[in-house]
Short mmCIF file of C-alpha atoms in Angstrom, two decimals:
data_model
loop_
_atom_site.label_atom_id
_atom_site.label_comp_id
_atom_site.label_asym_id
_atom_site.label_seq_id
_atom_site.Cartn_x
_atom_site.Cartn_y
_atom_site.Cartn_z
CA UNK A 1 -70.00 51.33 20.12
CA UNK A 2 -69.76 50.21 16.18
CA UNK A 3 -72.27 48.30 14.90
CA UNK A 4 -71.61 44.93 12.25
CA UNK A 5 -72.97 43.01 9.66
CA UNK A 6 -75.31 40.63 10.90
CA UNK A 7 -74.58 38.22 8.04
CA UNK A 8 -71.08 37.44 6.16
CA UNK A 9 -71.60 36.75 2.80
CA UNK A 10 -68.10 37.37 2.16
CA UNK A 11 -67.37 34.14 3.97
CA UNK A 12 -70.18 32.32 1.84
CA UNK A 13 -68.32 33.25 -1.63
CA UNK A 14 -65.15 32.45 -0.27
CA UNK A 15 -66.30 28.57 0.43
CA UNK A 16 -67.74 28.97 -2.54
CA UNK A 17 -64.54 29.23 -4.31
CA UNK A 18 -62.85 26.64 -1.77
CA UNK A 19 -65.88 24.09 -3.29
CA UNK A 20 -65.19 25.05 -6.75
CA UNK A 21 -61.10 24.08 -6.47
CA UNK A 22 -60.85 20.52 -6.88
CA UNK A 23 -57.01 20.20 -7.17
CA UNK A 24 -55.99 22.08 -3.49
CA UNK A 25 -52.79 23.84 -3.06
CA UNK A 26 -51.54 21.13 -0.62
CA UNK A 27 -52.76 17.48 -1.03
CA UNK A 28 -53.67 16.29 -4.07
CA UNK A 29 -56.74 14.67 -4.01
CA UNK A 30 -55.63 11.25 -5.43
CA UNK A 31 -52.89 10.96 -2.59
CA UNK A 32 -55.81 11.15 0.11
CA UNK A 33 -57.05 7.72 -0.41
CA UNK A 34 -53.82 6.17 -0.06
CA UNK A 35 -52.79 8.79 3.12
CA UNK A 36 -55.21 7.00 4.99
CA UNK A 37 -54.63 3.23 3.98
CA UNK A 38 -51.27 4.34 4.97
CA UNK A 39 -52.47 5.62 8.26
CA UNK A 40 -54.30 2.58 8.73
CA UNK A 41 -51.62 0.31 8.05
CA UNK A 42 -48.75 2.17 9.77
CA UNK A 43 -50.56 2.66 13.43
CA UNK A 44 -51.58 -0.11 15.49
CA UNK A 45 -55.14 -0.45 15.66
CA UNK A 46 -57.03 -3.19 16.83
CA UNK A 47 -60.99 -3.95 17.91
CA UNK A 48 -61.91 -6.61 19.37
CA UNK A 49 -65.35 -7.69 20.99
CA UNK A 50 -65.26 -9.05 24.50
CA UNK A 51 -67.74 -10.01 27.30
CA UNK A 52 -69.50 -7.59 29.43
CA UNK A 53 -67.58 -9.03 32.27
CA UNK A 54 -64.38 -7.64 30.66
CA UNK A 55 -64.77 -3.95 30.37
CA UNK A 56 -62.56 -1.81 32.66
CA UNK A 57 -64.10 0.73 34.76
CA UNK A 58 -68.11 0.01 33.05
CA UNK A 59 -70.16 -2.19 35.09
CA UNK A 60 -74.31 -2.87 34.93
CA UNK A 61 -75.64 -1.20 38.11
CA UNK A 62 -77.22 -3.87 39.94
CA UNK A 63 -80.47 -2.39 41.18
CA UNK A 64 -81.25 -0.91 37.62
CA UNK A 65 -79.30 -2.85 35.67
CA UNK A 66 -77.92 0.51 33.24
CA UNK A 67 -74.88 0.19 31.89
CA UNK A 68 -72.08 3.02 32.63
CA UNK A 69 -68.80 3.91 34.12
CA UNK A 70 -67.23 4.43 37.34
CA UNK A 71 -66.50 8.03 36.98
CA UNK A 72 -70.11 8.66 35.77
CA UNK A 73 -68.54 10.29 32.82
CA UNK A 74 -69.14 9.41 29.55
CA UNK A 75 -71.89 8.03 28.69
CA UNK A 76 -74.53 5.43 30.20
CA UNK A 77 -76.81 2.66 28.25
CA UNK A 78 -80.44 3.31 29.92
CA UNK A 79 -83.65 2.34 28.53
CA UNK A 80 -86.82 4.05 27.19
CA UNK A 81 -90.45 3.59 27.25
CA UNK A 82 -92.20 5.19 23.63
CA UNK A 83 -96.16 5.78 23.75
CA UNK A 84 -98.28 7.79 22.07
CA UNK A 85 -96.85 6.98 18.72
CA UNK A 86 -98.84 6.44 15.20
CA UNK A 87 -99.54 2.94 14.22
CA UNK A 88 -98.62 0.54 13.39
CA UNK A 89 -95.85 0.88 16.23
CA UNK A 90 -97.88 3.17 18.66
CA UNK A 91 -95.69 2.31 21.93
CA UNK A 92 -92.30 0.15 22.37
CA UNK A 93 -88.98 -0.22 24.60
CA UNK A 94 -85.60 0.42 23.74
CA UNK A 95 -82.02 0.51 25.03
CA UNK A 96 -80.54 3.79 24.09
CA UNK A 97 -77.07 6.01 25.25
CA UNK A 98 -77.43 8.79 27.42
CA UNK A 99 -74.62 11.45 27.19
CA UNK A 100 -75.82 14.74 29.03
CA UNK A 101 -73.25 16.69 27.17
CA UNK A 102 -72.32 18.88 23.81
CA UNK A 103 -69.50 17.41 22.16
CA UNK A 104 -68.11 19.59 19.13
CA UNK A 105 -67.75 18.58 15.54
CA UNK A 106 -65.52 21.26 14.04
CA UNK A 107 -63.59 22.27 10.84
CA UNK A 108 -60.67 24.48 10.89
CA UNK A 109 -59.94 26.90 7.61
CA UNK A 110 -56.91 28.29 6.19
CA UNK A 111 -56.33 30.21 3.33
CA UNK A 112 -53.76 29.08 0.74
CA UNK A 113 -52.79 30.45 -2.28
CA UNK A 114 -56.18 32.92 -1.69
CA UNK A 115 -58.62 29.57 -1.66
CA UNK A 116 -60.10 28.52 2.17
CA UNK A 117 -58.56 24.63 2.95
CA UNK A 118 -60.08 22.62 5.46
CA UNK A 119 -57.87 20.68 8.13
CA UNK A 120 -59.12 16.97 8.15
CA UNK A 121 -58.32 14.25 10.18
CA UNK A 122 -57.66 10.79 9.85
CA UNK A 123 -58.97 9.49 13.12
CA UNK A 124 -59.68 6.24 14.44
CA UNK A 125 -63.21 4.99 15.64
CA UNK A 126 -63.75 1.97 16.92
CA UNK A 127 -67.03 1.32 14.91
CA UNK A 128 -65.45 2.27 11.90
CA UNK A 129 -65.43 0.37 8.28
CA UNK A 130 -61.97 0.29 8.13
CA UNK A 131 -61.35 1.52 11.16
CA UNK A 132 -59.77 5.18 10.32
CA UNK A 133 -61.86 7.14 7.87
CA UNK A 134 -61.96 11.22 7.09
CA UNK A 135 -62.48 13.19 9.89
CA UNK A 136 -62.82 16.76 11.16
CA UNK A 137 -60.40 18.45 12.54
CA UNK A 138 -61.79 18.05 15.95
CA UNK A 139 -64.32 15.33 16.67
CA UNK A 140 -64.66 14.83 20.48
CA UNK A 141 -67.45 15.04 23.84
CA UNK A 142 -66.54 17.66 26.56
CA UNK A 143 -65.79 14.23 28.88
CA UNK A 144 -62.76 14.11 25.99
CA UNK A 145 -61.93 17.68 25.25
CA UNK A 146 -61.75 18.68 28.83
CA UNK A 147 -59.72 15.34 29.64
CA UNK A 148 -62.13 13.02 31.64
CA UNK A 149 -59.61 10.01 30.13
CA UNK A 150 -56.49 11.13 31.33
CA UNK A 151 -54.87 11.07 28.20
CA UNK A 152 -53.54 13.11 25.07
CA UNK A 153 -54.89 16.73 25.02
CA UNK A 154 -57.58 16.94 22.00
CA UNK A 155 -55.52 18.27 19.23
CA UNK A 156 -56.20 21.95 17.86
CA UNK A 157 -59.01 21.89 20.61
CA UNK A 158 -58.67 24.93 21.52
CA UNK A 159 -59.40 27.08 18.32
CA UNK A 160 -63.04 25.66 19.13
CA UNK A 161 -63.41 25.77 22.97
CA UNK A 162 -62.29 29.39 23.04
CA UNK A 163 -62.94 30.93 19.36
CA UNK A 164 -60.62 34.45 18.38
CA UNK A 165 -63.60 37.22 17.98
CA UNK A 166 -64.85 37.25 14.40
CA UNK A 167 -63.30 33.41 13.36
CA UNK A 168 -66.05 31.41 13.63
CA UNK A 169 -68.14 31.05 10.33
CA UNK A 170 -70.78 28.53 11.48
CA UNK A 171 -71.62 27.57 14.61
CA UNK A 172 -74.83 25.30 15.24
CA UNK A 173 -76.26 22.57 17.52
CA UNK A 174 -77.46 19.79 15.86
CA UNK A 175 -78.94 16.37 17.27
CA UNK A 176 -77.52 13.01 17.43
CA UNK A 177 -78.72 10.02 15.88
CA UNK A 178 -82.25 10.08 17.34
CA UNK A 179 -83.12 6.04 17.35
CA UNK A 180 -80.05 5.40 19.78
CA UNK A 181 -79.27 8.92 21.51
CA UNK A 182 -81.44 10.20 24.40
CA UNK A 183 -81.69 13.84 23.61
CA UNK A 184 -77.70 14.28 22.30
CA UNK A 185 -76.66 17.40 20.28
CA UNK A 186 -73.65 18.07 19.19
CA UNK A 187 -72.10 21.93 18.27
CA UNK A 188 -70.97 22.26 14.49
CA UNK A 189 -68.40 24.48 13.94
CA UNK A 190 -66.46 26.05 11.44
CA UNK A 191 -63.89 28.17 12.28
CA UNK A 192 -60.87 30.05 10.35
CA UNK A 193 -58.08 30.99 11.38
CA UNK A 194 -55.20 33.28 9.69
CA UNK A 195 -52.24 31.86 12.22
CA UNK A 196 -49.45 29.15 11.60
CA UNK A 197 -51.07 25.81 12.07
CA UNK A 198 -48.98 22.99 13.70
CA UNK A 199 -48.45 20.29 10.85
CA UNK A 200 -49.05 16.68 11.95
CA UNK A 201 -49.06 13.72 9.94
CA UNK A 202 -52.70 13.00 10.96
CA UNK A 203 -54.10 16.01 9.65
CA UNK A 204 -54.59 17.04 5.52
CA UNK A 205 -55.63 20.53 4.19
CA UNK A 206 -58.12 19.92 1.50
CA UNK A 207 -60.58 22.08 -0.14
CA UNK A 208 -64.03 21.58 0.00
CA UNK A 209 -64.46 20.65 -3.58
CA UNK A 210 -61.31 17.58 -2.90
CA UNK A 211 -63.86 16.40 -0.23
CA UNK A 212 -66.66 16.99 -2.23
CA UNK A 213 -65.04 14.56 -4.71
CA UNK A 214 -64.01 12.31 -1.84
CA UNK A 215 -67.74 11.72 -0.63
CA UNK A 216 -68.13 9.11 -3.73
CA UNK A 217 -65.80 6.75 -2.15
CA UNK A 218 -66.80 3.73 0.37
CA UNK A 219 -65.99 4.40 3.59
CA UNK A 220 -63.80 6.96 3.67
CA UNK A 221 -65.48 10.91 4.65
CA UNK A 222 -67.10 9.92 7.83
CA UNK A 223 -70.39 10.65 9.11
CA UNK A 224 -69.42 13.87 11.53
CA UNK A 225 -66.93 15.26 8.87
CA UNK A 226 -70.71 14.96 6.44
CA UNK A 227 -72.65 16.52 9.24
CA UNK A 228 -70.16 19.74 9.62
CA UNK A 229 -70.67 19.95 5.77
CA UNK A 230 -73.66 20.35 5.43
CA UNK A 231 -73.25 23.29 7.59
CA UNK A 232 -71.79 25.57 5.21
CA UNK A 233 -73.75 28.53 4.15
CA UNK A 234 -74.79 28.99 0.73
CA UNK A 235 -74.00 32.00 -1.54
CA UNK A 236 -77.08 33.80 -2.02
CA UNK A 237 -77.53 34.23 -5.84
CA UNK A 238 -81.15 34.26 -5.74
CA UNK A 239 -82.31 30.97 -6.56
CA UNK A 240 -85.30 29.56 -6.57
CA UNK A 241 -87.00 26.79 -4.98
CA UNK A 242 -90.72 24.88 -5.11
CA UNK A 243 -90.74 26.19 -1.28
CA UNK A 244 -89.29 29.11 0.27
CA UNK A 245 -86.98 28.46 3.14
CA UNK A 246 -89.45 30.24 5.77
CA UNK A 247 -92.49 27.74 4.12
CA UNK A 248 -89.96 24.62 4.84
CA UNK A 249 -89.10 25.85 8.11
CA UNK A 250 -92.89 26.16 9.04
CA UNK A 251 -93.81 23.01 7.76
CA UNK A 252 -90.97 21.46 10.05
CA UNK A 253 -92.21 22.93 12.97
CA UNK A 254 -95.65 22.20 12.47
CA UNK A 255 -94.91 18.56 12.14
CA UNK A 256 -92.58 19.02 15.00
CA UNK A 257 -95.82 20.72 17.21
CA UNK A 258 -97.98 17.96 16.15
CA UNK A 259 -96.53 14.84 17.79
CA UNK A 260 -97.57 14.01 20.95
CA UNK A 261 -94.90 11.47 22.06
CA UNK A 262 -93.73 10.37 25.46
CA UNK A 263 -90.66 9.50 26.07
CA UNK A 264 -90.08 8.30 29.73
CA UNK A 265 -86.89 6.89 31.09
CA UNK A 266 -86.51 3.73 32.40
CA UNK A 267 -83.79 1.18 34.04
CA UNK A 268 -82.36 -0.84 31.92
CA UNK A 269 -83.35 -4.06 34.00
CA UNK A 270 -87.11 -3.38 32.97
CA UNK A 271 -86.91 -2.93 28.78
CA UNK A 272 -89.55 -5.37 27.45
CA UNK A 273 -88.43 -7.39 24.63
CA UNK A 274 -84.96 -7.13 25.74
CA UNK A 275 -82.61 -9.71 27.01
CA UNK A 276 -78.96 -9.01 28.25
CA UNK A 277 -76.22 -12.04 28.01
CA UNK A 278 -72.70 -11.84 29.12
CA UNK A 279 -71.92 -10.67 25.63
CA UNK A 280 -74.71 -8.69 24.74
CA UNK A 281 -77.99 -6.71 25.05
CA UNK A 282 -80.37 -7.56 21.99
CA UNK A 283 -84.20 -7.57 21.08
CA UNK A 284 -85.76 -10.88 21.84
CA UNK A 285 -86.11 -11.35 18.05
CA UNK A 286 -82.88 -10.49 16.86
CA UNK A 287 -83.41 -7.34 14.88
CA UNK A 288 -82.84 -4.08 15.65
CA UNK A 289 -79.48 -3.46 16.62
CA UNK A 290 -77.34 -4.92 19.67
CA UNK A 291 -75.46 -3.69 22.67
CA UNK A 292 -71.88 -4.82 22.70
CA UNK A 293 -68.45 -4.59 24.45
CA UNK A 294 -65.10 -4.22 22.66
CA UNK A 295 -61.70 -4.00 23.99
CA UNK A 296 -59.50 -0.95 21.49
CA UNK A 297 -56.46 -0.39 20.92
CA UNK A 298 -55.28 2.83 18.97
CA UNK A 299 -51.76 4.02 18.17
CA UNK A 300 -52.96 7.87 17.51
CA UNK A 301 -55.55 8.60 19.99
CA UNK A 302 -55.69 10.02 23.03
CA UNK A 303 -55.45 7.19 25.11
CA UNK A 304 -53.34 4.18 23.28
CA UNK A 305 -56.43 1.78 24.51
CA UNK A 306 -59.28 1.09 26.70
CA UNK A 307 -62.81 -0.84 26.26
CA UNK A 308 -66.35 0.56 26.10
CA UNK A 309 -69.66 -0.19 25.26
CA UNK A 310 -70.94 0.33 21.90
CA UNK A 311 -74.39 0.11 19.88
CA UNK A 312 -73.96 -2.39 16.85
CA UNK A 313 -76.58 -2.35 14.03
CA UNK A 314 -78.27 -6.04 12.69
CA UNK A 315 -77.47 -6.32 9.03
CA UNK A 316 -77.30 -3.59 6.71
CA UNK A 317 -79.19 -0.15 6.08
CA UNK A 318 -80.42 2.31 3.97
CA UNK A 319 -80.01 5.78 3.70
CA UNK A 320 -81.53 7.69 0.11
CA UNK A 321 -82.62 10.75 -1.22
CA UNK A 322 -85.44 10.64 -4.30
CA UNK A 323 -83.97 13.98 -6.22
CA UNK A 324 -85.45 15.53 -9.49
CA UNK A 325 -85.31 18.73 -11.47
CA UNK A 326 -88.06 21.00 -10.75
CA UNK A 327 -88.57 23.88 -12.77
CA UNK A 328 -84.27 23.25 -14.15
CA UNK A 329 -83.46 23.37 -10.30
CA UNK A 330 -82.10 19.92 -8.44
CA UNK A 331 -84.77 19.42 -5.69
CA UNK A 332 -84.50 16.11 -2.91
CA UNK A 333 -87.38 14.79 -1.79
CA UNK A 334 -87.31 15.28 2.34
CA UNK A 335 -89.45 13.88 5.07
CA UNK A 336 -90.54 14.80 8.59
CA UNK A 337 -89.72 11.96 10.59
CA UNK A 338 -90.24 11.22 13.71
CA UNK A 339 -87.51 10.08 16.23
CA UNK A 340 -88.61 9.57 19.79
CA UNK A 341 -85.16 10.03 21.59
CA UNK A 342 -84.23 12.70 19.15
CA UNK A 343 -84.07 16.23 21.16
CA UNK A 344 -86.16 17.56 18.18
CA UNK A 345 -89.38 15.17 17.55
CA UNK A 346 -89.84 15.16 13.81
CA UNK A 347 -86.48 16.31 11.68
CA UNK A 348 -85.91 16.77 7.86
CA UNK A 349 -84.84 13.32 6.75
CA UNK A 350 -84.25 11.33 3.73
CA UNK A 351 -86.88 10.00 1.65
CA UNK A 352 -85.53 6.50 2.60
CA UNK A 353 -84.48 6.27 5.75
CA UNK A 354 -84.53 2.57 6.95
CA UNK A 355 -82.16 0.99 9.65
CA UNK A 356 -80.62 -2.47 9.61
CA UNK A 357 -84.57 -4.29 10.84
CA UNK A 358 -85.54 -1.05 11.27
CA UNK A 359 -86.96 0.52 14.66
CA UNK A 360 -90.67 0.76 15.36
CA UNK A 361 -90.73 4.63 13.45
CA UNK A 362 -89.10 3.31 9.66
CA UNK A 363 -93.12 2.34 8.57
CA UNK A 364 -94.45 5.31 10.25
CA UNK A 365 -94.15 7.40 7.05
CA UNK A 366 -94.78 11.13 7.65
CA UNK A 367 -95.14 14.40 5.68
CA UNK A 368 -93.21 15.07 2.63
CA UNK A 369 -91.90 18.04 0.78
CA UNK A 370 -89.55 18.68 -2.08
CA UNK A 371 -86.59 20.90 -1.07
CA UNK A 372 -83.72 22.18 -3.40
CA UNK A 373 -80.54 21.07 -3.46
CA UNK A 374 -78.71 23.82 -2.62
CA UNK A 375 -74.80 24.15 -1.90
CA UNK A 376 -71.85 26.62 -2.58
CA UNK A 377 -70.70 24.27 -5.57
CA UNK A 378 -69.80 24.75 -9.36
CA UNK A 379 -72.44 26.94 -11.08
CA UNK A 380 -73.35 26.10 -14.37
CA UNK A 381 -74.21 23.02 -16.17
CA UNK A 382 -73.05 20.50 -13.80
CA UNK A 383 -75.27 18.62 -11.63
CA UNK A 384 -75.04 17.55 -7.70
CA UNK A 385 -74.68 14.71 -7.21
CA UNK A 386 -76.62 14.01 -3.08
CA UNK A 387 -75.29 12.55 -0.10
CA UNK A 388 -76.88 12.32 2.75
CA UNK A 389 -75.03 13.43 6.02
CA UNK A 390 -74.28 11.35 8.45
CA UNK A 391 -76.26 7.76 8.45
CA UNK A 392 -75.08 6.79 12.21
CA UNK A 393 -75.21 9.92 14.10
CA UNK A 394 -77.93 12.41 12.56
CA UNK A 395 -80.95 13.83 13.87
CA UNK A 396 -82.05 17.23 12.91
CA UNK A 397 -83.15 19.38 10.18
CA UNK A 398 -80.66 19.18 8.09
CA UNK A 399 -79.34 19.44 4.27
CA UNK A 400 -77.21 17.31 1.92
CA UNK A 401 -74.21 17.66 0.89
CA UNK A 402 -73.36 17.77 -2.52
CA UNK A 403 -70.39 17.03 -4.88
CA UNK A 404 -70.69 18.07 -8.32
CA UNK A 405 -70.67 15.83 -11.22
CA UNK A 406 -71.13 15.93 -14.89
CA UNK A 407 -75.13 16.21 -15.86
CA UNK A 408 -76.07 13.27 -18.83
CA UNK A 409 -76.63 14.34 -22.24
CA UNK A 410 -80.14 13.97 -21.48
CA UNK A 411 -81.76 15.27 -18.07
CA UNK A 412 -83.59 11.94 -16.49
CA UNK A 413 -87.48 12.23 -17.17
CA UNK A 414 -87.98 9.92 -13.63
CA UNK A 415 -86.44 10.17 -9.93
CA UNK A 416 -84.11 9.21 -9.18
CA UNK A 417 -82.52 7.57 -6.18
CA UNK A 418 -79.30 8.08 -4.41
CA UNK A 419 -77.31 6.15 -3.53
CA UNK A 420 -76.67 5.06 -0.28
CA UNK A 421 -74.08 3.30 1.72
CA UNK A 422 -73.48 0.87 4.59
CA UNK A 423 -74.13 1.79 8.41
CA UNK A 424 -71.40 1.95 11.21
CA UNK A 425 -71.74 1.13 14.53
CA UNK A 426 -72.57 3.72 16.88
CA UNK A 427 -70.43 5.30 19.89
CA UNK A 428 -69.80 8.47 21.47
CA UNK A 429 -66.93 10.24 19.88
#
């Protein structure tokens, strides 16, 4: 029996030099912006919202009034009762999506020209700015993958559902957006393979450092293709932090053994401060978010069309990292917040965190802690320039991701903030 390494660093240096390549041996990175405005403007794609009445195969039950579909696949809309929280919001309602299932966010790599590419999608999402944004190569729940809609196989599926020994290079669960998912995780993966690939015009090999570059556009590198991201392990070159990575991961958990928070399911029918009409579910005072219906129609999915249910934010959010040099290292300032639906209580969030009239938890503060920026991306004198991962769908302890950028002639004295971006709606991929 032979024995193994039980960490690759190999792999680490080798997205390493995939982040440093900003040109790619296939796409160039200027062509990506107008491969998917071509994508959206070639296939058919429509969203439209319509009244509860008019979803096919979703219906309210009509003892508990939740909201799912006939097959019992999917997902369902339930509702929660929160107590036990701090103040000033120590106990609330909520509608929220329960989906007892892993779905998998994954990212297929393939050498070219000796640099690791990523294969990335341009899929369609009904909640979607724009409708078709940057996607990984495989973005799907197992009700999908294993063909609950009787459509389209999942493309390239199966290089994640059954992994060759030795391919996979990250593979993590990570929660869901904890204010509207009831305990959801998702499994990050990155896999590589060395075999032909199957070209399709829906899929791009880019480098890490072209979608690195491609994060400072509106829109366009969606929230699961961020989350996968900032899954890739960094090169260990011995840098230093204000906190070592065991002292952040104890803090975490101590925050995480600290809250006391009950959580206890409850039918729909009875969420306080609540009121369904026959074209939505929303909070008796408007904020919040709302429960919708929408009737799709896709020209490359799975399934050509269908409606669904889906969770639509009021107004517009924030999501922001404070960063600063500490000690000539880039350091983000990172929170332990508390999510009550979140399978993981408290999680490493942004500094500013608030959603669209944000949920009971936004004034709630909680601890802070400086952590370092770190990412396999350019060395030397360039700075990062900080993302956060996934605004619509995150919940767990989890980094930025980075692109680099040019640092100013003089290093900023202050914080400063990053930037952040508009919310989608939420649905289950």
């Amino acid at each position: 029996m032979s024995l193994t390494r039980r960490a690759d660093a190999d792999a680490a240096r080798r997205l390493a030099r995939s982040a440093e390549d900003l040109a790619g041996a296939r796409t160039p990175t200027g062509e990506v912006a107008e491969w998917i405005a071509q994508r959206r403007a070639t296939e058919r794609h429509h969203v439209a919202p319509i009244p509860f009445a008019a979803l096919d195969g979703w219906s309210f039950d009509p003892d508990s009034g939740d909201l799912g579909h006939r097959t019992g696949r999917f997902f369902t809309v339930q509702g929660v009762r929160v107590s036990g929280g701090p103040e000033p919001f120590p106990a609330w309602d909520q509608p929220v999506i329960r989906q007892p299932e892993v779905g998998i966010l994954g990212l297929l790599v393939k050498e070219f020209g000796g640099v690791p590419h990523v294969l990335m999608q341009a899929k369609m999402e009904p909640g979607n700015p724009g409708l078709v944004q940057l996607s990984p190569t495989v973005q799907a729940t197992r009700s999908n993958f294993t063909g609950a809609h009787r459509g389209a196989p999942v493309r390239y599926v199966e290089y994640f559902a059954r992994p060759a020994p030795g391919s996979v290079l990250v593979d993590v669960l990570q929660s869901e957006h904890g204010a509207w998912f009831l305990h959801k995780a998702n499994r990050n993966m990155i896999v590589e393979t060395r075999d032909d690939v199957p070209e399709h015009e829906d899929f791009r090999w880019l480098t890490l450092g072209q979608i690195g570059e491609l994060l400072g556009h509106d829109n366009l590198v969606n929230m699961d293709a961020r989350s996968v991201l900032s899954c890739v392990p960094p090169t260990d070159d011995g840098a230093e932090a204000l906190h070592s990575d065991t002292a952040v991961r104890s803090w975490l958990t101590a925050q995480r053994a600290a809250h006391l928070l009950r959580v206890d399911r409850i039918p729909l029918a009875e969420v306080r401060g609540w009121t369904r009409t026959d074209t939505a579910v929303s909070h008796d005072e408007g904020r919040f978010f709302r429960v919708v219906a929408v009737a799709v129609r896709a020209g490359n999915r799975e399934v050509g069309s269908w409606t669904q249910p889906l969770f639509a934010p009021v107004g517009e959010g924030v999501t922001a990292f404070v960063t600063r040099r500490i000690g000539g290292v880039r350091h983000l300032l990172a929170r332990a917040k508390v999510e009550a639906v979140c399978s993981s209580r408290s999680r490493s969030a942004p500094r500013c965190s608030a959603r669209p009239a944000p949920t009971p938890d936004w004034r709630t503060g909680g601890r802070r802690s400086w952590i370092s920026c770190a990412a396999p991306h350019r060395r030397g004198s360039a700075t990062r320039r900080c993302t956060p991962r996934r605004a619509a769908g995150s919940c767990g302890p989890r980094a930025a991701t980075c692109s680099s950028r040019r640092p100013p002639r003089r290093p900023p004295t202050r914080p400063r903030r990053a930037s952040c971006g508009p919310r989608r709606a939420s649905w289950p991929t």
